[in-house]
C-alpha cells in the first residue's frame, strides 16, 4: 500500500490532489488517527485538520474519500452523478449479517427495488397517522414509569427512550410487544444489537486483512456469527408470532408477507423479510431514541428554549390528552428536534460512489472506483451556512420561516435522513413519534439534570447517542401517578385518528348509499402520480364524489397512462393529482412528465384539454416544494389547455392532506365544473331533520367538514338471513353473512350495514343535547322553558328514535340505586335551585355547598321557576378538594370516592355547569357515563366533538 503525502499539489492535468490523512506508524495508513471508541469523532477531527475533503487509508480495505463541507455535500447529493453504496464503509460489514436489508442491499439489487416499492405505502402519510394510538400507548407507558419512579431518583434517559422507541417500532409496524418497561434490563435484542454494531465498527477499522483474523482470532469471528444469528432469531420470533396469530393489521409486516412488487410481481422471501425486520428494529429505534435524548440534553442546558417548549405544549394541548391533530401545531418542538439533529446527526453520514470519474469543486478528481463518505456532523455546522453561531443550540433558526429561505440558499445543508431514493423510508414515522413523545412528556413533567456538571459524552455504534446522561422527572400540576394514569387514558381514542388505518384504496370513503344512474352525466377522467398511495386515495375519493356532482368517472389511472391520451373535446374535464419527491415525479408519473416537458410551448398540443391540478408535497424540501404539480399545471396552460380551477396544494407537514383536498374539491373544483358545464349537483337525501325552531335558537351547530353535500341519512332496515363462521377456533373470527335488503332498495357497491344503537347510548346522546340547551340558554341569559324543552325532546324522540327512548319525565328521575341526591348550583346561574335539606353522609354544613364562589359574594337567585338538576355521590370530607386544583376557579365540591366527577368551569367564574346523577355502582362504565352529564362551559374541545359550539372562554 503506497504511503501518500498529506500535502496538496497540482498534477499534470491541473487537478488538485486530495490530501491523505496518515498516522505516524508506517504501513497502517490512517489507523493510528482513529479512536476505536469514537471513530466518527476522529473523522470529524481529521476534517478540521485536512479540510473539506481528504483521503483515508485502512490496510485491507479500499481507500475512502471523506467530505465535510456543505458545498461539497450539496454537489455530491446529485443522484445523476453519485449513488449511495454499501461498499467501502460499515454497511459493507453489516451486509454479512443482513444482506437483503433495505439499508444494506445495493440499489441495483432486484430484491432492494422490490422491497422498497412494497414498503413505501406502509410508510405513507395515511398509514403513519393510523399508527398514532399505538405510539401513544408506548409513550404513556414511559410517562407512567417515570411518574412512579419518583421525583428524586435519577433516570437513565437514553436507556428508557431506547425502550420506548424499540417497543414503538415493534408494535406499530409488526404488532409485536417487547414489553421493555416490564424488565429491569434492556431487552436482549438491544444488548445484542449494540454489541453487533460496535463489532461492525471495529471490524471496519482493523489494520490487517480479514483472512488473518479468521486464522489468528477465530473467537471474534465466532462472536460475530453468534450475534448475527441472535438478531435473526428475534426477527424470526416476530414472524412466527404473526404466522401463528394472523391479524388484519395493515402494517409493515403484513406488507412484506402479503405484498407483491407492483413493478415485477415478485414477493419477498422469508429470509428477506427477516433481514428487513432486523433492519427496521435497529434503524427504527436507534436514531429516534438518540434524537430525543440529545433534545433533553440540549433543552436542560438552555432554560429559555426549555420554557418555550413547555409553553407551546400548554398553549396547544393544555391538559387534554395529546391528539394527532395537535402535532402539526407544535412548531417549536419541531424546530428543537431539527436543531438537535443538526448539531448531533444520529446517522453520522452516508457512503457514495460516482457513476463515472468526476471532478468536484472544480478541482478534485474522484474516480468511479473511489468510495466516498459524507460527514454530516461537520457539514451541519459549516460557518459558511450557519455563521459564527454554527455550534450553538438555537432552535429558532429551524422554524419554517427561517429555515426554508436558508435551505433554498444552501441546498442540502441539513441531511440527517440521508439523500434521494435511499433516504430514510421511516422519516415520517420517526418524526410523528418524536413530536408526540415530547408533547406527552413536557405536558406532564418538569425535568432537571441529575448532574448539573454533566458534559456531553457520545456513545458511538453505527449511530450516536448521549452516554451517561441522567435526569429527574417531577410531575406537574400537583398530580399523583394515579391521576396521571387517568389523564393519559383520557377516555376513548384520540379524535381524528383511526387505529390501524387500512390501505388508502380500501379506506377512501365513497358515496354510494343508493343507486346513482349515470344517464346524462358528463365524463370525467382522473389521473394520479403516487408512490406512497396518498394521491391514489385522493383520486378514488374524487371519483366517488363525482356522481353526486353530476359527473361520471370514466378513467381513474396513473399519470403515465395519460401519455398522448388526454381528451380534447372540451366536454370531458381531466383532473390530475400528483406529488413531488425531491423535485422529481412519482414513479408512475415520470413518463408523463417527461412527455409533457418535451412538448414545445405555443404549439397548441393541449388545445381542447380542460383540466385542474391538485398537488401534494412537504415543505421540508423547500427548494422543490410542489415542483411537479406546478410544472404540470403551468405546462398544460402554456400548451393551450384550459385551466378549470386554480391549482390546489397541500403540505403533508401539517397533517391535513385530506381536509385540504376536500376544501379544494368542494370550494374550487366542483363549483368551477358546474359553472363550465352547466351541471347541477345531484340532489341527495336531506340530513338530520332540524330541531324545533323555538328551541333551535339555543343550539349553534358548527360543521367543520366541507363535504356536507355528501352526507347521507338514507338508512333502512335489513334482515340477516344466514350467518356462519368460516375460520377455525383459535384465530380471529371471519363470518359469512347473507343480508336481505328491503324491496325498495337495490344493491350497489359500497353499501354498509350497522347494528342498531344501544338504547342507553341513544338516550345518553339526547339527554346530553337537552342539558346543553339549558346550559346554552343560561350562558346567553335565556330562561330555559321546561315545556319547550319537553316538546323539543319528544319531537326528536318521535322523529329519530320512535319508541326506543324513554319519555323525558323518566329520564329526569335518578335511578333507584342512586345515593340520595344533593343539589349543587352556582351563583348567578339562571337555573339554580335552593339547596335541599339533608346533607350527604360525611358532609359538613360549613362546606361551601350553597354555590358561593371565591371572590364572588353574590348569593343564589332563588324564587324563579327553574329546572332541578341534582347530583349524587359518595362523599368523604377528607377528599373535598378546591375547584382550582381541578383547573377552574369556583365552588368547592365533595370529591367522589367511587367514581370521578367531571367538573368543567369557565375562566369568568360564571358557572360550574349542569350535572346529572351518578349511580353508586354501575354495571359498566358506559352506564356511569350515561348518567354523568357534565356541563361544558369552558370546555370547547368537548363541545366541538359533539357539534355544539360553546361561547364560554
mmCIF file of C-alpha atoms in Angstrom, residues 51 72 123 163 178 205 215 313 340 357 397 415 432 496 510 531 596 663 682 719 740 778 795 867 874:
data_model
loop_
_atom_site.group_PDB
_atom_site.id
_atom_site.type_symbol
_atom_site.label_atom_id
_atom_site.label_comp_id
_atom_site.label_asym_id
_atom_site.label_seq_id
_atom_site.Cartn_x
_atom_site.Cartn_y
_atom_site.Cartn_z
ATOM 1 C CA UNK A 51 -10.180 20.441 5.173
ATOM 2 C CA UNK A 72 -19.287 19.618 -1.472
ATOM 3 C CA UNK A 123 -44.876 4.329 5.467
ATOM 4 C CA UNK A 163 -37.006 1.075 25.329
ATOM 5 C CA UNK A 178 -41.414 -6.442 23.592
ATOM 6 C CA UNK A 205 -11.113 -0.332 11.362
ATOM 7 C CA UNK A 215 -6.865 -17.598 11.159
ATOM 8 C CA UNK A 313 -47.374 22.383 24.808
ATOM 9 C CA UNK A 340 -30.673 18.694 17.700
ATOM 10 C CA UNK A 357 -14.941 9.654 -12.962
ATOM 11 C CA UNK A 397 -33.199 29.150 13.224
ATOM 12 C CA UNK A 415 -29.254 15.910 5.771
ATOM 13 C CA UNK A 432 -44.533 11.714 14.444
ATOM 14 C CA UNK A 496 -59.259 12.375 14.190
ATOM 15 C CA UNK A 510 -67.477 6.524 -1.161
ATOM 16 C CA UNK A 531 -45.552 6.445 -4.627
ATOM 17 C CA UNK A 596 -45.128 16.966 -21.189
ATOM 18 C CA UNK A 663 -61.732 22.034 0.739
ATOM 19 C CA UNK A 682 -77.287 15.672 -7.590
ATOM 20 C CA UNK A 719 -82.720 -8.762 7.660
ATOM 21 C CA UNK A 740 -81.899 -9.422 2.607
ATOM 22 C CA UNK A 778 -78.067 30.139 30.835
ATOM 23 C CA UNK A 795 -90.080 15.789 18.751
ATOM 24 C CA UNK A 867 -85.214 23.001 36.237
ATOM 25 C CA UNK A 874 -70.444 9.209 47.911
#
